[in-house]
């Protein structure tokens, strides 16, 4: 089976490290940087990964999108959310609609309440779309320990292929709530900014874990209100990914929040945003419109927005607000 992977970031290359274990598969990664190709195909390494990480002979790198997609049985899209539509446009001339699409890109157009699943099916007319997320940082994928992913799709065609695609150390589950899983993957990055803010403020453990409890309750309420599926929070892509992202210093969203909470300079924060892709920050800009669409008031999400974009004091994340109960409903 030929597997095409669109994107050569840290996560996509780390996932490739796992997928290469299925020796009957050939994996073609596509990059926009031709200069990387000769070096990789010669040494089978990426400079941005540990020197110990070497890829097997069934992994190839190409700068030609047609070469990556030709005769592919499965296509993975693992790019930054801000370039997602641009990537779909690049893929479209070479795509055959019967080829299953797997997407690991986190985010959505909150302003229009439009998910990447809708964009993909609109642009590519694909018969099978599968989204996946879970508590897996790239560094964790560069080993042999078990990793956990939740899959959801337009149908189960893609999910039924995972035993041929992924190695045996994957623990997989399926949910019918595709949009709910996509929403969770978007919101956890925003909430991670909030947890970083609290870490920067050096709040007590009681305050910090109280915040985590509140955000899980808020998310469950949102899932119930919008999709009537609050149980989706208990998936790997739900509580597992939330706890990983909101607690880890390796999270770029957490790092941004900590800079804000510790009153780092605007110059340093802007430099960090310029050099780093922070998915939660990009989606946070659209949160007021998203909340207004569903008539949601007094949410943690909006308080994070106020701190980041209106320079409100971080204390609003954990102070008791009058008439707070039930307003989100």
PDB file of C-alpha atoms in Angstrom:
ATOM      1  CA  UNK A   1       0.000   0.000   0.000  1.00  0.00           C
ATOM      2  CA  UNK A   2       1.252   3.470  -0.866  1.00  0.00           C
ATOM      3  CA  UNK A   3       0.653   6.144   1.765  1.00  0.00           C
ATOM      4  CA  UNK A   4       0.979   9.829   0.899  1.00  0.00           C
ATOM      5  CA  UNK A   5       1.649  12.299   3.707  1.00  0.00           C
ATOM      6  CA  UNK A   6       1.150  15.985   2.984  1.00  0.00           C
ATOM      7  CA  UNK A   7       3.363  18.016   5.288  1.00  0.00           C
ATOM      8  CA  UNK A   8       6.811  17.539   6.783  1.00  0.00           C
ATOM      9  CA  UNK A   9       6.458  19.182  10.178  1.00  0.00           C
ATOM     10  CA  UNK A  10       7.559  17.599  13.436  1.00  0.00           C
ATOM     11  CA  UNK A  11       4.254  15.766  14.012  1.00  0.00           C
ATOM     12  CA  UNK A  12       3.883  14.419  10.465  1.00  0.00           C
ATOM     13  CA  UNK A  13       7.456  13.097  10.417  1.00  0.00           C
ATOM     14  CA  UNK A  14       7.015  11.572  13.863  1.00  0.00           C
ATOM     15  CA  UNK A  15       3.819   9.848  12.727  1.00  0.00           C
ATOM     16  CA  UNK A  16       5.714   8.594   9.671  1.00  0.00           C
ATOM     17  CA  UNK A  17       8.231   7.034  12.062  1.00  0.00           C
ATOM     18  CA  UNK A  18       5.369   4.920  13.410  1.00  0.00           C
ATOM     19  CA  UNK A  19       3.766   4.158  10.036  1.00  0.00           C
ATOM     20  CA  UNK A  20       7.042   2.871   8.565  1.00  0.00           C
ATOM     21  CA  UNK A  21       6.829  -0.128  10.886  1.00  0.00           C
ATOM     22  CA  UNK A  22       4.310  -1.681   8.487  1.00  0.00           C
ATOM     23  CA  UNK A  23       6.967  -2.875   6.049  1.00  0.00           C
ATOM     24  CA  UNK A  24       4.534  -3.697   3.244  1.00  0.00           C
ATOM     25  CA  UNK A  25       3.733   0.014   2.919  1.00  0.00           C
ATOM     26  CA  UNK A  26       5.628   2.676   0.981  1.00  0.00           C
ATOM     27  CA  UNK A  27       5.340   6.147   2.501  1.00  0.00           C
ATOM     28  CA  UNK A  28       5.787   9.288   0.417  1.00  0.00           C
ATOM     29  CA  UNK A  29       6.097  12.576   2.268  1.00  0.00           C
ATOM     30  CA  UNK A  30       5.541  15.778   0.320  1.00  0.00           C
ATOM     31  CA  UNK A  31       7.485  18.952   1.087  1.00  0.00           C
ATOM     32  CA  UNK A  32       7.464  22.406  -0.457  1.00  0.00           C
ATOM     33  CA  UNK A  33      11.236  22.622   0.024  1.00  0.00           C
ATOM     34  CA  UNK A  34      13.100  20.807  -2.784  1.00  0.00           C
ATOM     35  CA  UNK A  35      16.418  21.399  -1.031  1.00  0.00           C
ATOM     36  CA  UNK A  36      15.438  18.852   1.627  1.00  0.00           C
ATOM     37  CA  UNK A  37      14.780  16.016  -0.812  1.00  0.00           C
ATOM     38  CA  UNK A  38      18.268  14.967  -1.904  1.00  0.00           C
ATOM     39  CA  UNK A  39      19.623  15.145   1.621  1.00  0.00           C
ATOM     40  CA  UNK A  40      16.791  13.067   3.072  1.00  0.00           C
ATOM     41  CA  UNK A  41      16.813  10.428   0.365  1.00  0.00           C
ATOM     42  CA  UNK A  42      20.556  10.074   0.889  1.00  0.00           C
ATOM     43  CA  UNK A  43      20.723   9.951   4.707  1.00  0.00           C
ATOM     44  CA  UNK A  44      17.078   9.212   5.636  1.00  0.00           C
ATOM     45  CA  UNK A  45      17.107  11.787   8.410  1.00  0.00           C
ATOM     46  CA  UNK A  46      15.586  15.172   9.212  1.00  0.00           C
ATOM     47  CA  UNK A  47      17.799  17.814  10.813  1.00  0.00           C
ATOM     48  CA  UNK A  48      15.011  19.018  13.116  1.00  0.00           C
ATOM     49  CA  UNK A  49      14.661  15.573  14.727  1.00  0.00           C
ATOM     50  CA  UNK A  50      17.125  13.801  16.988  1.00  0.00           C
ATOM     51  CA  UNK A  51      20.227  12.512  15.191  1.00  0.00           C
ATOM     52  CA  UNK A  52      19.289   9.041  16.424  1.00  0.00           C
ATOM     53  CA  UNK A  53      16.047   9.056  14.417  1.00  0.00           C
ATOM     54  CA  UNK A  54      16.613   7.425  11.049  1.00  0.00           C
ATOM     55  CA  UNK A  55      13.872   6.419   8.659  1.00  0.00           C
ATOM     56  CA  UNK A  56      13.640   3.082   6.862  1.00  0.00           C
ATOM     57  CA  UNK A  57      14.004   2.403   3.143  1.00  0.00           C
ATOM     58  CA  UNK A  58      10.212   2.377   2.660  1.00  0.00           C
ATOM     59  CA  UNK A  59      10.029   6.144   3.398  1.00  0.00           C
ATOM     60  CA  UNK A  60      10.581   8.674   0.587  1.00  0.00           C
ATOM     61  CA  UNK A  61      10.563  12.464   0.417  1.00  0.00           C
ATOM     62  CA  UNK A  62       9.433  14.347  -2.677  1.00  0.00           C
ATOM     63  CA  UNK A  63       8.803  17.958  -3.669  1.00  0.00           C
ATOM     64  CA  UNK A  64       6.439  16.841  -6.456  1.00  0.00           C
ATOM     65  CA  UNK A  65       2.833  16.653  -5.294  1.00  0.00           C
ATOM     66  CA  UNK A  66       1.917  14.455  -8.270  1.00  0.00           C
ATOM     67  CA  UNK A  67       4.590  11.906  -7.334  1.00  0.00           C
ATOM     68  CA  UNK A  68       3.363  11.808  -3.749  1.00  0.00           C
ATOM     69  CA  UNK A  69      -0.284  11.280  -4.706  1.00  0.00           C
ATOM     70  CA  UNK A  70       0.047   9.022  -7.750  1.00  0.00           C
ATOM     71  CA  UNK A  71      -1.394   5.560  -7.006  1.00  0.00           C
ATOM     72  CA  UNK A  72      -1.689   6.388  -3.293  1.00  0.00           C
ATOM     73  CA  UNK A  73      -4.125   4.177  -1.415  1.00  0.00           C
ATOM     74  CA  UNK A  74      -4.408   6.597   1.533  1.00  0.00           C
ATOM     75  CA  UNK A  75      -3.628  10.311   1.937  1.00  0.00           C
ATOM     76  CA  UNK A  76      -2.744  11.981   5.246  1.00  0.00           C
ATOM     77  CA  UNK A  77      -3.008  15.770   5.578  1.00  0.00           C
ATOM     78  CA  UNK A  78      -0.891  17.055   8.467  1.00  0.00           C
ATOM     79  CA  UNK A  79      -0.274  20.752   7.903  1.00  0.00           C
ATOM     80  CA  UNK A  80      -0.798  23.960   9.848  1.00  0.00           C
ATOM     81  CA  UNK A  81      -4.468  24.961  10.001  1.00  0.00           C
ATOM     82  CA  UNK A  82      -3.768  28.372   8.437  1.00  0.00           C
ATOM     83  CA  UNK A  83      -2.557  26.647   5.235  1.00  0.00           C
ATOM     84  CA  UNK A  84      -5.237  23.953   5.116  1.00  0.00           C
ATOM     85  CA  UNK A  85      -7.331  25.449   2.308  1.00  0.00           C
ATOM     86  CA  UNK A  86      -4.202  26.211   0.291  1.00  0.00           C
ATOM     87  CA  UNK A  87      -3.127  22.556   0.625  1.00  0.00           C
ATOM     88  CA  UNK A  88      -6.535  21.313  -0.562  1.00  0.00           C
ATOM     89  CA  UNK A  89      -6.194  23.532  -3.631  1.00  0.00           C
ATOM     90  CA  UNK A  90      -2.752  22.037  -4.323  1.00  0.00           C
ATOM     91  CA  UNK A  91      -4.017  18.477  -3.954  1.00  0.00           C
ATOM     92  CA  UNK A  92      -7.214  18.848  -5.981  1.00  0.00           C
ATOM     93  CA  UNK A  93      -5.817  18.483  -9.566  1.00  0.00           C
ATOM     94  CA  UNK A  94      -4.151  15.171  -8.660  1.00  0.00           C
ATOM     95  CA  UNK A  95      -6.765  13.666  -6.349  1.00  0.00           C
ATOM     96  CA  UNK A  96      -9.080  10.729  -7.076  1.00  0.00           C
ATOM     97  CA  UNK A  97     -12.231  10.846  -4.960  1.00  0.00           C
ATOM     98  CA  UNK A  98     -12.172   7.154  -4.030  1.00  0.00           C
ATOM     99  CA  UNK A  99      -8.893   7.542  -2.075  1.00  0.00           C
ATOM    100  CA  UNK A 100      -9.525   7.834   1.704  1.00  0.00           C
ATOM    101  CA  UNK A 101      -8.351  11.050   3.344  1.00  0.00           C
ATOM    102  CA  UNK A 102      -6.989  11.101   6.911  1.00  0.00           C
ATOM    103  CA  UNK A 103      -6.651  14.523   8.562  1.00  0.00           C
ATOM    104  CA  UNK A 104      -4.685  15.275  11.712  1.00  0.00           C
ATOM    105  CA  UNK A 105      -4.731  19.076  11.314  1.00  0.00           C
ATOM    106  CA  UNK A 106      -6.426  20.678  14.316  1.00  0.00           C
ATOM    107  CA  UNK A 107      -8.672  23.709  13.909  1.00  0.00           C
ATOM    108  CA  UNK A 108     -11.737  25.015  12.132  1.00  0.00           C
ATOM    109  CA  UNK A 109     -13.275  28.196  10.803  1.00  0.00           C
ATOM    110  CA  UNK A 110     -15.065  29.175  14.011  1.00  0.00           C
ATOM    111  CA  UNK A 111     -16.426  32.352  12.419  1.00  0.00           C
ATOM    112  CA  UNK A 112     -18.500  30.321   9.972  1.00  0.00           C
ATOM    113  CA  UNK A 113     -18.735  27.240  12.214  1.00  0.00           C
ATOM    114  CA  UNK A 114     -17.115  25.360   9.332  1.00  0.00           C
ATOM    115  CA  UNK A 115     -14.998  22.286   9.986  1.00  0.00           C
ATOM    116  CA  UNK A 116     -12.087  21.027   7.916  1.00  0.00           C
ATOM    117  CA  UNK A 117     -14.180  17.949   7.128  1.00  0.00           C
ATOM    118  CA  UNK A 118     -16.684  20.160   5.307  1.00  0.00           C
ATOM    119  CA  UNK A 119     -13.934  22.027   3.457  1.00  0.00           C
ATOM    120  CA  UNK A 120     -12.280  18.780   2.388  1.00  0.00           C
ATOM    121  CA  UNK A 121     -15.459  17.215   1.072  1.00  0.00           C
ATOM    122  CA  UNK A 122     -16.383  20.443  -0.678  1.00  0.00           C
ATOM    123  CA  UNK A 123     -13.045  20.832  -2.464  1.00  0.00           C
ATOM    124  CA  UNK A 124     -12.008  17.206  -3.041  1.00  0.00           C
ATOM    125  CA  UNK A 125     -15.408  15.480  -3.275  1.00  0.00           C
ATOM    126  CA  UNK A 126     -13.844  12.567  -1.376  1.00  0.00           C
ATOM    127  CA  UNK A 127     -15.838   9.442  -0.587  1.00  0.00           C
ATOM    128  CA  UNK A 128     -14.075   8.836   2.715  1.00  0.00           C
ATOM    129  CA  UNK A 129     -12.889  11.454   5.211  1.00  0.00           C
ATOM    130  CA  UNK A 130     -11.401  10.471   8.591  1.00  0.00           C
ATOM    131  CA  UNK A 131     -10.264  12.872  11.296  1.00  0.00           C
ATOM    132  CA  UNK A 132      -8.089  11.722  14.179  1.00  0.00           C
ATOM    133  CA  UNK A 133      -6.751  13.186  17.411  1.00  0.00           C
ATOM    134  CA  UNK A 134      -5.470  11.989  20.744  1.00  0.00           C
ATOM    135  CA  UNK A 135      -2.918  12.536  23.526  1.00  0.00           C
ATOM    136  CA  UNK A 136       0.155  12.195  21.313  1.00  0.00           C
ATOM    137  CA  UNK A 137       2.988  14.700  21.169  1.00  0.00           C
ATOM    138  CA  UNK A 138       5.476  14.284  18.336  1.00  0.00           C
ATOM    139  CA  UNK A 139       8.334  13.332  20.682  1.00  0.00           C
ATOM    140  CA  UNK A 140       6.232  10.529  22.125  1.00  0.00           C
ATOM    141  CA  UNK A 141       5.719   9.048  18.661  1.00  0.00           C
ATOM    142  CA  UNK A 142       9.467   8.716  18.154  1.00  0.00           C
ATOM    143  CA  UNK A 143       9.591   5.584  20.292  1.00  0.00           C
ATOM    144  CA  UNK A 144       7.882   2.250  20.701  1.00  0.00           C
ATOM    145  CA  UNK A 145       5.456   2.975  23.529  1.00  0.00           C
ATOM    146  CA  UNK A 146       1.691   2.624  22.944  1.00  0.00           C
ATOM    147  CA  UNK A 147      -0.084   5.699  21.604  1.00  0.00           C
ATOM    148  CA  UNK A 148      -3.799   6.486  21.602  1.00  0.00           C
ATOM    149  CA  UNK A 149      -5.965   8.026  18.885  1.00  0.00           C
ATOM    150  CA  UNK A 150      -9.685   8.613  18.383  1.00  0.00           C
ATOM    151  CA  UNK A 151     -10.983   8.416  14.810  1.00  0.00           C
ATOM    152  CA  UNK A 152     -14.187   9.840  13.360  1.00  0.00           C
ATOM    153  CA  UNK A 153     -15.317  10.070   9.782  1.00  0.00           C
ATOM    154  CA  UNK A 154     -17.913  10.516   7.093  1.00  0.00           C
ATOM    155  CA  UNK A 155     -18.079   6.704   7.155  1.00  0.00           C
ATOM    156  CA  UNK A 156     -15.962   3.856   8.540  1.00  0.00           C
ATOM    157  CA  UNK A 157     -14.090   3.112   5.305  1.00  0.00           C
ATOM    158  CA  UNK A 158     -10.957   4.872   6.486  1.00  0.00           C
ATOM    159  CA  UNK A 159     -11.148   3.477  10.031  1.00  0.00           C
ATOM    160  CA  UNK A 160     -11.402  -0.070   8.706  1.00  0.00           C
ATOM    161  CA  UNK A 161      -8.000   0.391   7.040  1.00  0.00           C
ATOM    162  CA  UNK A 162      -6.075   1.390  10.151  1.00  0.00           C
ATOM    163  CA  UNK A 163      -4.864  -2.141  10.955  1.00  0.00           C
ATOM    164  CA  UNK A 164      -3.032  -2.075   7.605  1.00  0.00           C
ATOM    165  CA  UNK A 165      -1.784   1.473   8.065  1.00  0.00           C
ATOM    166  CA  UNK A 166      -0.757   1.740  11.718  1.00  0.00           C
ATOM    167  CA  UNK A 167       1.522  -0.518  13.798  1.00  0.00           C
ATOM    168  CA  UNK A 168       0.248  -2.704  16.624  1.00  0.00           C
ATOM    169  CA  UNK A 169       1.239  -0.242  19.374  1.00  0.00           C
ATOM    170  CA  UNK A 170      -1.641   2.028  18.344  1.00  0.00           C
ATOM    171  CA  UNK A 171      -4.695   1.917  20.630  1.00  0.00           C
ATOM    172  CA  UNK A 172      -7.561   3.139  18.466  1.00  0.00           C
ATOM    173  CA  UNK A 173     -11.228   3.928  19.002  1.00  0.00           C
ATOM    174  CA  UNK A 174     -14.007   5.299  16.807  1.00  0.00           C
ATOM    175  CA  UNK A 175     -16.705   7.895  17.506  1.00  0.00           C
ATOM    176  CA  UNK A 176     -19.683   8.813  15.354  1.00  0.00           C
ATOM    177  CA  UNK A 177     -19.452  12.443  16.465  1.00  0.00           C
ATOM    178  CA  UNK A 178     -17.075  13.753  13.778  1.00  0.00           C
ATOM    179  CA  UNK A 179     -17.785  17.462  14.291  1.00  0.00           C
ATOM    180  CA  UNK A 180     -17.673  17.056  18.064  1.00  0.00           C
ATOM    181  CA  UNK A 181     -14.197  15.529  17.860  1.00  0.00           C
ATOM    182  CA  UNK A 182     -13.074  18.328  15.536  1.00  0.00           C
ATOM    183  CA  UNK A 183     -14.456  20.908  17.967  1.00  0.00           C
ATOM    184  CA  UNK A 184     -12.590  19.279  20.864  1.00  0.00           C
ATOM    185  CA  UNK A 185      -9.337  19.358  18.891  1.00  0.00           C
ATOM    186  CA  UNK A 186      -9.843  23.081  18.300  1.00  0.00           C
ATOM    187  CA  UNK A 187     -10.880  24.111  21.802  1.00  0.00           C
ATOM    188  CA  UNK A 188      -8.165  22.215  23.689  1.00  0.00           C
ATOM    189  CA  UNK A 189      -5.527  24.487  22.139  1.00  0.00           C
ATOM    190  CA  UNK A 190      -7.405  27.572  23.352  1.00  0.00           C
ATOM    191  CA  UNK A 191      -7.869  26.149  26.844  1.00  0.00           C
ATOM    192  CA  UNK A 192      -4.129  25.341  26.900  1.00  0.00           C
ATOM    193  CA  UNK A 193      -3.428  29.063  26.521  1.00  0.00           C
ATOM    194  CA  UNK A 194      -5.552  29.548  29.639  1.00  0.00           C
ATOM    195  CA  UNK A 195      -3.677  26.920  31.631  1.00  0.00           C
ATOM    196  CA  UNK A 196      -0.410  28.518  30.548  1.00  0.00           C
ATOM    197  CA  UNK A 197      -1.683  31.897  31.789  1.00  0.00           C
ATOM    198  CA  UNK A 198      -2.378  30.371  35.203  1.00  0.00           C
ATOM    199  CA  UNK A 199       1.069  28.764  35.274  1.00  0.00           C
ATOM    200  CA  UNK A 200       2.596  32.152  34.490  1.00  0.00           C
ATOM    201  CA  UNK A 201       0.560  33.648  37.317  1.00  0.00           C
ATOM    202  CA  UNK A 202       1.923  30.915  39.631  1.00  0.00           C
ATOM    203  CA  UNK A 203      -1.503  30.134  41.040  1.00  0.00           C
ATOM    204  CA  UNK A 204      -1.956  27.402  43.635  1.00  0.00           C
ATOM    205  CA  UNK A 205      -2.507  23.791  42.588  1.00  0.00           C
ATOM    206  CA  UNK A 206      -6.084  24.041  43.861  1.00  0.00           C
ATOM    207  CA  UNK A 207      -6.810  26.969  41.541  1.00  0.00           C
ATOM    208  CA  UNK A 208      -5.045  25.331  38.597  1.00  0.00           C
ATOM    209  CA  UNK A 209      -6.831  21.992  38.817  1.00  0.00           C
ATOM    210  CA  UNK A 210     -10.087  23.721  39.590  1.00  0.00           C
ATOM    211  CA  UNK A 211      -9.649  25.486  36.236  1.00  0.00           C
ATOM    212  CA  UNK A 212      -9.052  22.143  34.478  1.00  0.00           C
ATOM    213  CA  UNK A 213     -12.218  20.735  36.067  1.00  0.00           C
ATOM    214  CA  UNK A 214     -14.227  23.763  34.972  1.00  0.00           C
ATOM    215  CA  UNK A 215     -13.023  23.629  31.379  1.00  0.00           C
ATOM    216  CA  UNK A 216     -13.916  19.933  31.101  1.00  0.00           C
ATOM    217  CA  UNK A 217     -17.409  20.686  32.412  1.00  0.00           C
ATOM    218  CA  UNK A 218     -17.719  23.611  30.011  1.00  0.00           C
ATOM    219  CA  UNK A 219     -16.652  21.476  27.059  1.00  0.00           C
ATOM    220  CA  UNK A 220     -19.102  18.736  27.977  1.00  0.00           C
ATOM    221  CA  UNK A 221     -21.853  21.372  28.101  1.00  0.00           C
ATOM    222  CA  UNK A 222     -20.867  22.720  24.682  1.00  0.00           C
ATOM    223  CA  UNK A 223     -20.938  19.221  23.194  1.00  0.00           C
ATOM    224  CA  UNK A 224     -24.376  18.632  24.664  1.00  0.00           C
ATOM    225  CA  UNK A 225     -25.745  21.996  23.538  1.00  0.00           C
ATOM    226  CA  UNK A 226     -24.366  21.888  19.983  1.00  0.00           C
ATOM    227  CA  UNK A 227     -24.246  18.156  19.121  1.00  0.00           C
ATOM    228  CA  UNK A 228     -26.214  16.437  21.909  1.00  0.00           C
ATOM    229  CA  UNK A 229     -23.151  14.269  22.464  1.00  0.00           C
ATOM    230  CA  UNK A 230     -21.473  15.147  25.804  1.00  0.00           C
ATOM    231  CA  UNK A 231     -19.902  11.677  26.063  1.00  0.00           C
ATOM    232  CA  UNK A 232     -17.401  12.578  23.321  1.00  0.00           C
ATOM    233  CA  UNK A 233     -15.357  14.320  26.032  1.00  0.00           C
ATOM    234  CA  UNK A 234     -14.389  10.868  27.374  1.00  0.00           C
ATOM    235  CA  UNK A 235     -12.534   9.818  24.204  1.00  0.00           C
ATOM    236  CA  UNK A 236      -8.760   9.880  23.691  1.00  0.00           C
ATOM    237  CA  UNK A 237      -9.321  12.994  21.583  1.00  0.00           C
ATOM    238  CA  UNK A 238     -11.320  14.467  24.444  1.00  0.00           C
ATOM    239  CA  UNK A 239     -10.123  14.221  28.028  1.00  0.00           C
ATOM    240  CA  UNK A 240      -6.853  12.527  27.015  1.00  0.00           C
ATOM    241  CA  UNK A 241      -5.817  15.241  24.580  1.00  0.00           C
ATOM    242  CA  UNK A 242      -7.135  17.993  26.855  1.00  0.00           C
ATOM    243  CA  UNK A 243      -5.071  16.900  29.843  1.00  0.00           C
ATOM    244  CA  UNK A 244      -1.968  16.384  27.719  1.00  0.00           C
ATOM    245  CA  UNK A 245      -2.164  19.755  25.968  1.00  0.00           C
ATOM    246  CA  UNK A 246      -3.246  21.855  28.946  1.00  0.00           C
ATOM    247  CA  UNK A 247      -0.602  20.399  31.282  1.00  0.00           C
ATOM    248  CA  UNK A 248       2.462  20.086  29.079  1.00  0.00           C
ATOM    249  CA  UNK A 249       5.294  22.595  28.846  1.00  0.00           C
ATOM    250  CA  UNK A 250       5.917  21.173  25.361  1.00  0.00           C
ATOM    251  CA  UNK A 251       2.635  22.708  24.187  1.00  0.00           C
ATOM    252  CA  UNK A 252       3.150  25.879  22.152  1.00  0.00           C
ATOM    253  CA  UNK A 253      -0.266  27.106  23.296  1.00  0.00           C
ATOM    254  CA  UNK A 254       0.683  26.571  26.946  1.00  0.00           C
ATOM    255  CA  UNK A 255       3.983  28.392  26.348  1.00  0.00           C
ATOM    256  CA  UNK A 256       2.209  31.417  24.866  1.00  0.00           C
ATOM    257  CA  UNK A 257      -0.198  31.521  27.807  1.00  0.00           C
ATOM    258  CA  UNK A 258       2.644  31.320  30.301  1.00  0.00           C
ATOM    259  CA  UNK A 259       4.372  34.274  28.633  1.00  0.00           C
ATOM    260  CA  UNK A 260       1.147  36.291  28.947  1.00  0.00           C
ATOM    261  CA  UNK A 261       0.505  35.200  32.542  1.00  0.00           C
ATOM    262  CA  UNK A 262       4.031  36.050  33.659  1.00  0.00           C
ATOM    263  CA  UNK A 263       3.724  39.528  32.092  1.00  0.00           C
ATOM    264  CA  UNK A 264       6.403  38.945  29.477  1.00  0.00           C
ATOM    265  CA  UNK A 265       6.971  41.914  27.164  1.00  0.00           C
ATOM    266  CA  UNK A 266       4.755  42.500  24.126  1.00  0.00           C
ATOM    267  CA  UNK A 267       7.896  42.389  22.028  1.00  0.00           C
ATOM    268  CA  UNK A 268       8.845  38.892  23.214  1.00  0.00           C
ATOM    269  CA  UNK A 269       5.288  37.620  22.816  1.00  0.00           C
ATOM    270  CA  UNK A 270       5.023  39.007  19.279  1.00  0.00           C
ATOM    271  CA  UNK A 271       8.396  37.493  18.379  1.00  0.00           C
ATOM    272  CA  UNK A 272       7.211  34.106  19.664  1.00  0.00           C
ATOM    273  CA  UNK A 273       4.018  34.326  17.605  1.00  0.00           C
ATOM    274  CA  UNK A 274       5.999  35.362  14.542  1.00  0.00           C
ATOM    275  CA  UNK A 275       8.359  32.384  14.758  1.00  0.00           C
ATOM    276  CA  UNK A 276       5.947  29.762  16.069  1.00  0.00           C
ATOM    277  CA  UNK A 277       2.670  28.309  14.827  1.00  0.00           C
ATOM    278  CA  UNK A 278       0.240  28.602  17.746  1.00  0.00           C
ATOM    279  CA  UNK A 279      -3.027  27.093  16.550  1.00  0.00           C
ATOM    280  CA  UNK A 280      -4.990  28.137  19.638  1.00  0.00           C
ATOM    281  CA  UNK A 281      -4.106  31.792  19.156  1.00  0.00           C
ATOM    282  CA  UNK A 282      -5.395  31.807  15.568  1.00  0.00           C
ATOM    283  CA  UNK A 283      -8.684  30.167  16.565  1.00  0.00           C
ATOM    284  CA  UNK A 284      -9.081  32.337  19.661  1.00  0.00           C
ATOM    285  CA  UNK A 285      -9.493  35.392  17.424  1.00  0.00           C
ATOM    286  CA  UNK A 286     -12.791  33.968  16.191  1.00  0.00           C
ATOM    287  CA  UNK A 287     -14.174  32.847  19.559  1.00  0.00           C
ATOM    288  CA  UNK A 288     -16.612  35.784  20.138  1.00  0.00           C
ATOM    289  CA  UNK A 289     -18.424  35.080  16.860  1.00  0.00           C
ATOM    290  CA  UNK A 290     -18.532  31.355  17.627  1.00  0.00           C
ATOM    291  CA  UNK A 291     -19.981  31.973  21.103  1.00  0.00           C
ATOM    292  CA  UNK A 292     -22.540  34.445  19.769  1.00  0.00           C
ATOM    293  CA  UNK A 293     -23.710  31.927  17.181  1.00  0.00           C
ATOM    294  CA  UNK A 294     -24.741  29.510  19.942  1.00  0.00           C
ATOM    295  CA  UNK A 295     -25.757  32.226  22.464  1.00  0.00           C
ATOM    296  CA  UNK A 296     -23.129  31.145  24.989  1.00  0.00           C
ATOM    297  CA  UNK A 297     -22.330  33.605  27.801  1.00  0.00           C
ATOM    298  CA  UNK A 298     -19.757  33.853  30.542  1.00  0.00           C
ATOM    299  CA  UNK A 299     -17.533  31.073  29.225  1.00  0.00           C
ATOM    300  CA  UNK A 300     -13.906  30.329  30.047  1.00  0.00           C
ATOM    301  CA  UNK A 301     -13.212  30.636  26.328  1.00  0.00           C
ATOM    302  CA  UNK A 302     -14.341  34.258  26.282  1.00  0.00           C
ATOM    303  CA  UNK A 303     -12.326  35.092  29.391  1.00  0.00           C
ATOM    304  CA  UNK A 304      -9.201  33.757  27.703  1.00  0.00           C
ATOM    305  CA  UNK A 305     -10.051  35.943  24.703  1.00  0.00           C
ATOM    306  CA  UNK A 306     -10.391  38.985  26.965  1.00  0.00           C
ATOM    307  CA  UNK A 307      -7.000  38.363  28.584  1.00  0.00           C
ATOM    308  CA  UNK A 308      -5.172  37.814  25.288  1.00  0.00           C
ATOM    309  CA  UNK A 309      -6.800  40.456  23.077  1.00  0.00           C
ATOM    310  CA  UNK A 310      -8.332  42.974  25.497  1.00  0.00           C
ATOM    311  CA  UNK A 311      -5.538  42.810  28.089  1.00  0.00           C
ATOM    312  CA  UNK A 312      -7.885  41.964  30.954  1.00  0.00           C
ATOM    313  CA  UNK A 313      -6.217  40.768  34.148  1.00  0.00           C
ATOM    314  CA  UNK A 314      -5.576  36.991  34.306  1.00  0.00           C
ATOM    315  CA  UNK A 315      -7.529  36.826  37.593  1.00  0.00           C
ATOM    316  CA  UNK A 316     -10.771  36.705  35.620  1.00  0.00           C
ATOM    317  CA  UNK A 317      -9.945  33.081  34.796  1.00  0.00           C
ATOM    318  CA  UNK A 318     -10.374  31.955  38.387  1.00  0.00           C
ATOM    319  CA  UNK A 319     -12.295  34.611  40.316  1.00  0.00           C
ATOM    320  CA  UNK A 320     -15.928  33.883  41.177  1.00  0.00           C
ATOM    321  CA  UNK A 321     -18.244  35.767  38.848  1.00  0.00           C
ATOM    322  CA  UNK A 322     -21.741  36.728  39.969  1.00  0.00           C
ATOM    323  CA  UNK A 323     -24.629  34.761  38.459  1.00  0.00           C
ATOM    324  CA  UNK A 324     -22.109  32.484  36.821  1.00  0.00           C
ATOM    325  CA  UNK A 325     -24.048  29.248  37.179  1.00  0.00           C
ATOM    326  CA  UNK A 326     -26.075  27.994  34.255  1.00  0.00           C
ATOM    327  CA  UNK A 327     -25.372  31.016  32.037  1.00  0.00           C
ATOM    328  CA  UNK A 328     -23.509  28.862  29.533  1.00  0.00           C
ATOM    329  CA  UNK A 329     -26.674  26.832  29.039  1.00  0.00           C
TER     330      UNK A 329
END
